[in-house]
Amino acid sequence: MSEERSLNFLEEIVEEDLKNGRYKQIVTRFPPEPNGYLHIGHAKSICLNFGLTKKYGGYTNLRFDDTNPTTEETEYVDSIKEDVHWLGFQWKNELYASDYFGILYEYAVKLIKNDLAYVDDSSSEEIAAMKGTPTEPGKDSPFRDRSQDENRVLFEKMKNGEFTDGSRTLRARIDMKHPNMLMRDPVLYRIKHAHHHRTGDQWCIYPMYDFAHGQSDSIENVTHSICTLEFIPHRELYDWLIEKLEIFPSRQYEFARLNLSYTIMSKRRLLELVNQKFVAGWDDPRMPTISAFRRRGYTPESIREFCDKIGVAKRENLIEVGLLEFCVREHLNKIALRRMVVFDPVKIVLTNYPEGKKESVQTDENPEDESAGLRDIPFSRELYIDREDFMENPPKKYFRLAPGQMVRLKSAYIIKCDEVIKDEQGNISQLRCSYIPESRSGADTSGINVKGTLHWVSIPDAITAEVRLYDRLFKVENPAAEEGDFKEYINPVSLQVVKQAYAEPSLMQAKFDDRYQFIRKGYFCLDKDTSPSRIVFNRTVTLKDAWIKEQKKSS
């Protein structure tokens, strides 16, 4: 029986709010900006927002904070919806900040009428210069004392497209000496003559994120607006706007974002990797995007388990990517179908096995799941094993195949290596072996005990496949913290391709939804590049965490 997990600080807040009758039900939202693909950090936020309403009742909205038309695309909207669904969650309402542009405009007019906002003709550079520093107060804009009427007229002209981009902004009138620099008359609206993915050319002024965010939460009656720690300084403005507009008091809470070792989480930098062709798109299986994890063969269950294990904290820390890999191994071990695939073949001829004879041997589909049953594998005189499973001059305690040594072929027979055949260059081209007829698995009467078991494929029945071996994209633990260009730390062997691997014929019927363990090789799934003429598999993760060992070797 597993230990009951203690409540995280957000669950404690929710329980207290419900106990005190502050809310009858809780409402959360997942509010991505549709300016890129979601990554594993967003998965944590998704699991948190949807998990709270699943546990305590209520619902979660999916709201696209689409306030910047120059960076947003419908492609990103579609990918985000697919990712949330794939992770196993369903939102109650699909909403957009752009749904509220009319209401937000009226909110801005209300602030103007209450002498809480003004139109500023200063350039962005001038506004920045007047902001001051954390230790020095800012300076009032020369346009700060415009009358209500003048501000209303100018703001309407901004909306009607009578001014050029950047020529005017709408700013909140708060306090240029405020200790929180974000409260020093923040910009609420800017002019941007750009086509919006949903509203087209209806608007040429767009609300800043800080203005749209809290007000959208309030419009939707969001009770717990959950953000990452960088929004702590923004909370004061969030509360100020809600108070001055006298609208539903949504409340903001902050948690530590997910930082993962050997990974970059910045959308801007991920876009750089895509645009500069360091990876083959947003869903390149080396990327930390949810679509990339899906393509690589990760399961939604394993990602949800990972998010649960790392918990919800108030302090930034770096999570080991090995924990994520552990979670996917744990799940795949339970569900993956076992298959035999040889990457670097060496031919075996069983000299005492009748020519032309063929038989089937049976083996487990998945030894962790009795209900998975058995499958038949063809066995013949000529086989492939992996070259690394043979050594001509082995050290002591070497239990794989060697001259004069015996091993078991998985689910088949015990064989003995009798002769090594080499080509003119001295490379091993063939191993001539003999099999023990009485040693068939499940009916072994030979009395022979061997310590080594090898995977294999029957040469006449083998199919070929391309196998892509993915590893960590970066060779340093925290590429974002290193000096210089982060791209200098890309792992040069993050992708290795086996162009022609040999697989047992059952993989001809491989399905995209199935997961496979290639015995002694790792976990794999079918890639979308598969076609009728080419089967392509991606390695999801190795069987064991060999990364640390390899790093120690190279250091």
XYZ file of C-alpha atoms in Angstrom:
555
model
C 0.000 0.000 0.000
C 1.522 3.304 -1.102
C 2.026 6.107 1.371
C -0.500 8.922 1.161
C 1.097 11.997 -0.353
C 0.971 15.131 1.779
C -0.847 18.158 0.407
C 1.110 20.709 -1.596
C 0.709 24.376 -0.670
C -1.855 25.021 -3.423
C -4.009 22.103 -2.275
C -3.839 23.505 1.263
C -5.050 26.902 -0.022
C -7.904 25.328 -1.994
C -9.012 23.187 0.941
C -9.008 26.239 3.240
C -10.993 28.296 0.701
C -13.626 25.577 0.336
C -13.787 24.982 4.091
C -14.328 28.698 4.773
C -16.996 28.953 2.097
C -15.061 31.474 0.008
C -16.022 29.496 -3.105
C -18.661 26.837 -3.774
C -16.451 25.361 -6.483
C -13.036 26.175 -7.811
C -12.273 27.333 -11.327
C -8.778 27.232 -12.835
C -7.479 27.894 -16.306
C -4.543 26.790 -18.430
C -3.605 29.963 -20.336
C -0.935 29.313 -23.007
C 0.143 31.933 -25.490
C -0.228 30.362 -28.957
C 3.295 31.395 -30.022
C 4.982 27.991 -29.976
C 4.551 24.352 -29.067
C 4.023 23.307 -25.447
C 6.976 21.758 -23.618
C 7.383 19.544 -20.564
C 7.209 22.603 -18.280
C 3.701 23.292 -19.577
C 2.821 19.658 -18.828
C 3.456 20.392 -15.153
C 1.101 23.398 -15.290
C -1.543 21.392 -17.152
C -1.420 18.569 -14.604
C -1.607 21.098 -11.763
C -4.548 23.152 -13.059
C -6.639 20.226 -14.257
C -5.587 18.074 -11.297
C -6.893 20.584 -8.743
C -10.374 20.780 -10.261
C -10.480 17.014 -10.721
C -9.639 16.515 -7.042
C -11.784 19.255 -5.518
C -14.620 19.704 -7.987
C -15.159 22.569 -10.372
C -13.680 22.915 -13.826
C -10.712 24.148 -15.849
C -10.852 26.379 -18.908
C -8.387 26.291 -21.773
C -7.779 29.943 -22.578
C -5.423 31.123 -25.265
C -3.829 34.416 -24.233
C -3.623 35.634 -27.817
C -2.786 39.310 -27.346
C 0.267 39.499 -29.642
C -0.821 38.964 -33.262
C 2.696 39.024 -34.704
C 3.839 35.824 -32.971
C 0.640 33.764 -32.840
C -0.559 31.128 -35.294
C -3.504 28.763 -35.601
C -0.976 25.923 -35.987
C 0.104 26.513 -32.391
C -3.501 26.617 -31.175
C -4.204 23.232 -32.776
C -1.029 21.672 -31.387
C -1.809 22.914 -27.857
C -5.308 21.400 -27.923
C -3.887 18.089 -29.151
C -1.267 18.081 -26.380
C -3.773 18.749 -23.571
C -6.067 16.005 -24.856
C -3.168 13.569 -25.239
C -2.129 14.160 -21.636
C -5.589 12.967 -20.645
C -7.438 16.178 -19.788
C -10.608 17.827 -21.046
C -11.334 21.524 -20.555
C -14.856 22.809 -19.931
C -14.591 25.915 -22.144
C -12.245 26.762 -24.994
C -11.701 30.496 -24.669
C -9.461 33.223 -26.070
C -8.319 36.534 -24.629
C -9.323 37.917 -28.037
C -12.930 36.970 -27.131
C -12.726 39.789 -24.599
C -11.135 42.566 -26.692
C -14.390 44.544 -26.628
C -14.811 44.171 -22.853
C -11.148 44.935 -22.206
C -11.463 48.118 -24.284
C -14.425 49.190 -22.123
C -12.415 48.401 -18.985
C -9.657 50.681 -20.270
C -12.168 53.461 -20.938
C -13.448 53.047 -17.365
C -9.921 53.531 -16.023
C -9.578 56.703 -18.117
C -12.894 58.023 -16.787
C -11.695 57.391 -13.222
C -8.411 59.251 -13.849
C -6.526 55.932 -13.579
C -5.143 55.781 -17.139
C -3.760 58.195 -19.728
C -2.525 58.237 -23.303
C 1.221 58.725 -23.545
C 2.974 59.995 -26.696
C 6.413 58.942 -25.412
C 8.383 56.348 -27.340
C 9.162 52.982 -25.767
C 12.763 54.153 -25.259
C 11.591 57.318 -23.491
C 9.203 55.352 -21.276
C 12.015 52.977 -20.318
C 14.319 55.894 -19.497
C 11.666 57.473 -17.249
C 11.104 54.213 -15.315
C 14.047 54.766 -12.980
C 15.861 51.889 -11.277
C 15.112 49.649 -8.279
C 16.894 52.227 -6.111
C 15.892 55.424 -7.954
C 12.314 56.627 -8.477
C 10.922 57.104 -11.957
C 9.885 60.382 -13.539
C 6.379 61.402 -14.552
C 5.646 61.457 -18.259
C 5.012 64.958 -19.653
C 1.639 63.562 -20.890
C 0.575 62.219 -17.484
C -1.708 65.131 -16.652
C -3.850 65.069 -19.761
C -7.550 65.577 -19.076
C -10.056 62.731 -19.049
C -11.718 64.068 -22.190
C -8.450 64.339 -24.112
C -7.447 60.823 -23.071
C -10.823 59.387 -24.116
C -10.620 61.059 -27.532
C -7.023 59.974 -28.115
C -7.701 56.401 -27.006
C -10.648 56.155 -29.385
C -8.470 57.484 -32.208
C -5.880 54.849 -31.320
C -8.619 52.205 -31.674
C -9.775 53.691 -34.982
C -6.306 53.340 -36.495
C -5.494 57.035 -36.733
C -1.974 56.682 -35.300
C 1.072 54.701 -36.341
C 2.587 51.748 -34.485
C 4.497 52.786 -31.392
C 3.422 56.430 -31.559
C 1.154 56.222 -28.499
C 0.331 53.892 -25.624
C -2.261 53.763 -22.877
C -0.672 53.669 -19.416
C -2.110 53.139 -15.947
C -1.740 56.155 -13.681
C -0.377 54.631 -10.465
C 2.884 55.905 -8.977
C 6.225 56.555 -10.708
C 7.952 56.296 -7.326
C 6.481 52.903 -6.459
C 9.034 50.408 -5.053
C 7.686 47.760 -7.448
C 8.862 48.974 -10.847
C 6.007 47.154 -12.564
C 3.649 49.573 -10.784
C 5.321 52.650 -12.283
C 2.550 53.547 -14.710
C 2.631 50.269 -16.681
C 1.603 50.211 -20.340
C -1.869 48.708 -20.777
C -2.355 49.067 -24.569
C -0.084 49.485 -27.569
C -0.776 50.220 -31.232
C -0.030 47.305 -33.551
C -1.419 47.257 -37.079
C -1.150 43.497 -37.503
C -3.500 40.754 -38.673
C -4.792 38.657 -35.772
C -5.314 34.909 -36.228
C -8.908 35.184 -34.952
C -10.087 38.803 -35.103
C -8.429 39.573 -38.430
C -8.009 43.338 -38.925
C -10.802 44.368 -36.541
C -8.350 45.746 -33.989
C -5.149 47.757 -34.299
C -4.658 48.234 -30.562
C -3.894 45.226 -28.376
C -3.881 44.868 -24.591
C -0.624 44.040 -22.855
C -0.453 40.635 -21.228
C -0.611 42.119 -17.717
C -3.869 43.868 -18.566
C -5.516 40.995 -20.447
C -4.475 38.259 -18.036
C -6.141 39.249 -14.777
C -9.211 40.697 -16.415
C -9.734 37.538 -18.486
C -9.449 35.517 -15.272
C -12.068 37.740 -13.671
C -14.465 37.556 -16.631
C -14.306 33.741 -16.385
C -14.741 33.738 -12.562
C -11.403 31.968 -12.150
C -10.917 31.418 -8.420
C -7.280 30.293 -8.407
C -5.068 31.806 -11.106
C -1.914 29.703 -10.966
C 1.269 31.198 -12.453
C 4.990 30.556 -12.268
C 7.296 32.407 -9.886
C 8.322 35.125 -12.342
C 4.790 36.532 -11.991
C 5.196 37.339 -8.281
C 6.058 41.024 -9.003
C 3.057 41.169 -11.371
C 0.571 40.131 -8.672
C 0.353 43.664 -7.259
C -0.754 45.034 -10.631
C -3.106 42.053 -11.096
C -4.843 42.931 -7.800
C -4.778 46.695 -8.431
C -6.576 46.416 -11.776
C -9.236 44.058 -10.399
C -9.828 46.371 -7.441
C -10.054 49.561 -9.501
C -12.348 47.961 -12.091
C -14.518 46.503 -9.325
C -14.806 43.110 -10.993
C -14.777 39.490 -9.763
C -11.720 39.117 -7.496
C -9.699 36.324 -9.063
C -6.565 35.594 -7.031
C -3.105 34.791 -8.316
C -0.808 32.138 -6.810
C 2.706 31.264 -7.913
C 4.657 28.008 -8.044
C 8.146 27.089 -9.238
C 8.379 26.337 -12.942
C 9.908 23.079 -14.118
C 13.610 23.259 -14.940
C 14.955 19.998 -16.375
C 18.618 19.018 -16.628
C 20.252 18.648 -20.084
C 17.324 20.624 -21.491
C 16.431 24.111 -22.746
C 12.959 25.368 -21.802
C 12.916 28.827 -23.368
C 10.390 29.007 -26.239
C 12.586 31.580 -27.937
C 15.597 29.284 -27.852
C 13.567 26.273 -28.916
C 12.337 28.291 -31.898
C 15.977 29.101 -32.666
C 16.818 25.384 -32.731
C 13.933 24.782 -35.142
C 14.582 27.755 -37.437
C 18.319 27.124 -37.647
C 17.785 23.410 -38.400
C 19.602 22.057 -35.357
C 16.557 19.821 -35.005
C 14.016 18.566 -37.519
C 11.051 20.581 -36.239
C 9.107 21.152 -33.034
C 8.378 17.430 -32.723
C 11.965 16.270 -33.243
C 12.209 13.520 -30.588
C 15.182 15.281 -28.953
C 13.105 18.387 -28.195
C 11.403 18.856 -24.792
C 8.036 19.593 -26.403
C 5.038 17.438 -25.581
C 4.628 16.629 -29.281
C 8.272 15.487 -29.381
C 7.815 13.251 -26.333
C 4.700 11.802 -27.984
C 6.615 11.078 -31.197
C 9.489 9.570 -29.225
C 7.144 7.098 -27.557
C 6.631 8.590 -24.113
C 3.228 7.831 -22.636
C 0.872 10.384 -21.086
C 0.745 8.183 -17.979
C 4.519 8.453 -17.512
C 4.509 12.240 -17.893
C 1.640 12.608 -15.423
C 3.492 10.350 -12.985
C 6.638 12.471 -13.390
C 4.692 15.682 -12.710
C 3.203 14.064 -9.607
C 6.601 12.907 -8.337
C 8.310 16.300 -8.657
C 5.484 17.959 -6.744
C 4.660 21.655 -6.454
C 7.258 23.926 -4.879
C 7.732 27.625 -4.158
C 11.460 27.590 -4.905
C 13.255 27.087 -8.223
C 15.325 23.938 -8.615
C 16.759 21.760 -11.371
C 15.016 18.401 -11.790
C 17.095 15.490 -13.056
C 15.941 14.328 -16.494
C 16.797 10.840 -15.224
C 13.620 10.969 -13.109
C 11.497 11.534 -16.216
C 13.301 8.657 -17.948
C 12.721 6.464 -14.884
C 8.980 7.177 -15.019
C 8.697 6.234 -18.684
C 10.784 3.064 -18.170
C 8.535 2.029 -15.296
C 5.406 2.391 -17.414
C 6.818 0.929 -20.619
C 8.128 -2.105 -18.772
C 4.506 -2.916 -17.893
C 2.957 -2.327 -21.326
C 5.652 -2.763 -23.990
C 5.525 -5.776 -26.309
C 8.849 -7.624 -26.428
C 10.525 -8.040 -29.808
C 13.930 -9.223 -31.058
C 15.891 -6.854 -33.320
C 19.541 -7.096 -34.346
C 21.302 -3.776 -35.031
C 24.801 -4.907 -36.119
C 24.463 -8.446 -37.460
C 26.884 -11.321 -37.583
C 25.675 -14.486 -39.296
C 25.335 -17.784 -37.489
C 25.004 -21.088 -39.361
C 23.796 -24.047 -37.289
C 25.709 -26.794 -39.057
C 23.771 -29.674 -37.488
C 20.333 -28.124 -38.074
C 18.671 -29.622 -41.174
C 18.850 -27.465 -44.299
C 15.460 -26.149 -45.368
C 13.874 -26.939 -42.004
C 11.907 -24.241 -40.254
C 10.041 -24.285 -36.949
C 8.293 -21.848 -34.639
C 9.280 -21.189 -31.076
C 7.008 -19.468 -28.567
C 7.910 -16.558 -26.328
C 6.208 -14.068 -24.010
C 4.644 -10.962 -25.485
C 5.349 -9.279 -22.148
C 6.572 -11.219 -19.082
C 5.191 -8.403 -16.856
C 1.667 -8.967 -18.186
C 0.350 -12.531 -18.187
C -2.721 -11.498 -20.141
C -0.537 -10.414 -23.088
C -0.075 -14.064 -24.074
C 2.542 -15.671 -26.331
C 3.722 -15.206 -29.886
C 5.398 -17.473 -32.425
C 8.836 -16.674 -33.833
C 10.310 -18.481 -36.856
C 13.565 -20.384 -36.254
C 15.876 -21.688 -38.961
C 19.409 -22.895 -39.748
C 20.727 -19.382 -40.474
C 20.402 -16.631 -37.879
C 21.672 -13.170 -37.021
C 22.940 -12.146 -33.608
C 24.384 -8.771 -32.651
C 28.116 -8.498 -33.277
C 28.654 -7.180 -29.744
C 27.381 -10.522 -28.407
C 30.418 -12.408 -29.733
C 34.032 -12.114 -28.638
C 36.857 -14.126 -30.155
C 39.170 -13.744 -27.150
C 36.864 -13.198 -24.195
C 37.920 -12.259 -20.664
C 36.932 -14.372 -17.668
C 33.276 -14.287 -16.688
C 32.236 -13.474 -20.263
C 28.900 -15.232 -20.693
C 28.019 -14.406 -24.276
C 29.147 -16.334 -27.340
C 32.823 -17.192 -27.859
C 34.748 -20.046 -29.515
C 33.935 -23.273 -27.691
C 31.413 -21.500 -25.447
C 27.684 -22.135 -25.121
C 24.775 -19.687 -24.860
C 21.010 -19.954 -25.096
C 19.179 -18.322 -27.943
C 16.165 -16.730 -26.270
C 13.104 -18.982 -26.250
C 14.900 -21.444 -28.567
C 17.978 -23.654 -28.175
C 21.410 -23.762 -26.604
C 24.147 -23.372 -29.204
C 27.921 -23.769 -29.175
C 30.381 -21.825 -31.334
C 32.596 -24.297 -33.215
C 34.305 -22.179 -35.863
C 34.926 -18.527 -36.755
C 34.977 -17.628 -40.458
C 36.674 -14.390 -41.555
C 36.826 -12.485 -44.819
C 39.988 -11.336 -46.631
C 40.214 -8.233 -44.411
C 40.139 -10.330 -41.265
C 36.579 -9.344 -40.316
C 34.283 -11.997 -38.889
C 31.762 -12.911 -41.578
C 30.216 -16.044 -40.115
C 30.069 -18.150 -36.983
C 29.599 -21.874 -37.502
C 27.786 -23.307 -34.532
C 25.994 -26.460 -33.438
C 22.711 -26.588 -31.582
C 21.624 -28.956 -28.834
C 18.337 -30.519 -30.044
C 17.304 -31.534 -26.499
C 17.655 -27.959 -25.170
C 14.540 -26.346 -26.650
C 13.089 -23.781 -24.240
C 10.137 -25.107 -22.313
C 11.109 -28.713 -23.061
C 14.809 -28.777 -22.149
C 16.068 -32.270 -21.240
C 19.740 -31.556 -22.027
C 20.791 -30.962 -18.454
C 23.116 -28.202 -19.686
C 23.190 -24.918 -17.760
C 24.369 -21.747 -19.455
C 24.552 -18.224 -18.053
C 24.154 -16.204 -21.235
C 20.985 -15.642 -23.283
C 21.101 -13.829 -26.649
C 18.426 -12.305 -28.837
C 18.442 -13.328 -32.507
C 16.435 -13.308 -35.743
C 15.972 -15.931 -38.424
C 17.676 -14.631 -41.598
C 15.119 -15.997 -44.137
C 12.264 -14.405 -42.174
C 13.839 -11.162 -40.994
C 12.462 -7.787 -42.039
C 14.592 -4.645 -42.243
C 13.912 -1.405 -40.418
C 15.578 1.928 -39.802
C 16.211 2.550 -36.111
C 16.864 6.027 -34.722
C 18.734 6.078 -31.427
C 17.912 9.328 -29.636
C 19.825 10.663 -26.667
C 19.921 13.909 -24.707
C 20.151 16.972 -26.918
C 22.713 18.729 -24.704
C 25.932 17.408 -23.222
C 25.945 19.712 -20.163
C 23.549 19.623 -17.233
C 22.333 23.213 -17.473
C 22.960 24.607 -20.982
C 21.065 27.814 -20.166
C 23.613 28.659 -17.462
C 26.734 28.081 -19.556
C 28.799 30.898 -21.037
C 28.493 31.722 -24.708
C 25.959 30.418 -27.203
C 23.838 27.619 -25.749
C 23.981 25.824 -29.123
C 27.694 25.171 -28.582
C 26.691 22.579 -25.991
C 24.554 20.420 -28.276
C 25.392 16.737 -27.931
C 26.951 15.717 -31.306
C 25.700 12.132 -30.893
C 22.166 12.968 -29.769
C 20.947 11.056 -32.833
C 22.523 7.928 -34.280
C 20.789 6.067 -37.096
C 20.925 2.331 -37.763
C 19.938 2.348 -41.421
C 19.317 -1.389 -41.669
C 18.452 -3.350 -38.574
C 17.019 -6.875 -38.812
C 13.807 -7.629 -36.949
C 11.526 -10.552 -36.329
C 8.664 -10.533 -38.867
C 5.899 -9.675 -36.363
C 7.097 -6.055 -36.480
C 5.745 -5.848 -40.011
C 2.367 -5.409 -38.254
C 3.653 -2.760 -35.830
C 1.085 -0.127 -34.849
C 1.693 3.517 -34.005
C -0.081 3.230 -30.648
C 1.934 0.202 -29.525
C 5.137 0.381 -27.519
C 7.947 -2.132 -27.880
C 10.917 -3.318 -25.916
C 13.636 -4.451 -28.280
C 15.150 -7.100 -26.050
C 18.395 -5.905 -24.427
C 18.276 -2.701 -26.524
C 15.681 -0.355 -25.076
C 12.123 0.853 -25.610
C 10.956 1.831 -29.079
C 7.954 3.051 -31.027
C 7.026 3.429 -34.668
C 7.888 6.846 -36.155
C 5.613 8.920 -38.386
C 8.228 8.688 -41.195
C 7.225 5.032 -41.633
C 5.863 4.278 -45.104
C 4.884 1.126 -47.037
C 8.481 0.903 -48.270
C 10.281 1.783 -45.022
C 9.678 0.984 -41.364
C 11.208 3.501 -38.932
C 11.490 3.096 -35.159
C 12.492 5.669 -32.536
C 14.239 4.768 -29.323
C 12.187 6.186 -26.489
C 14.684 5.405 -23.735
C 17.401 2.878 -22.961
C 16.736 -0.077 -20.651
C 19.000 1.414 -17.998
C 20.380 4.874 -17.336
C 23.747 4.511 -19.061
C 24.276 8.283 -19.367
C 26.144 8.784 -16.073
C 28.446 5.863 -16.808
C 29.246 7.208 -20.288
C 29.878 10.700 -18.922
C 32.370 9.324 -16.408
C 34.181 7.449 -19.181
C 34.611 10.581 -21.305
C 35.663 12.873 -18.439
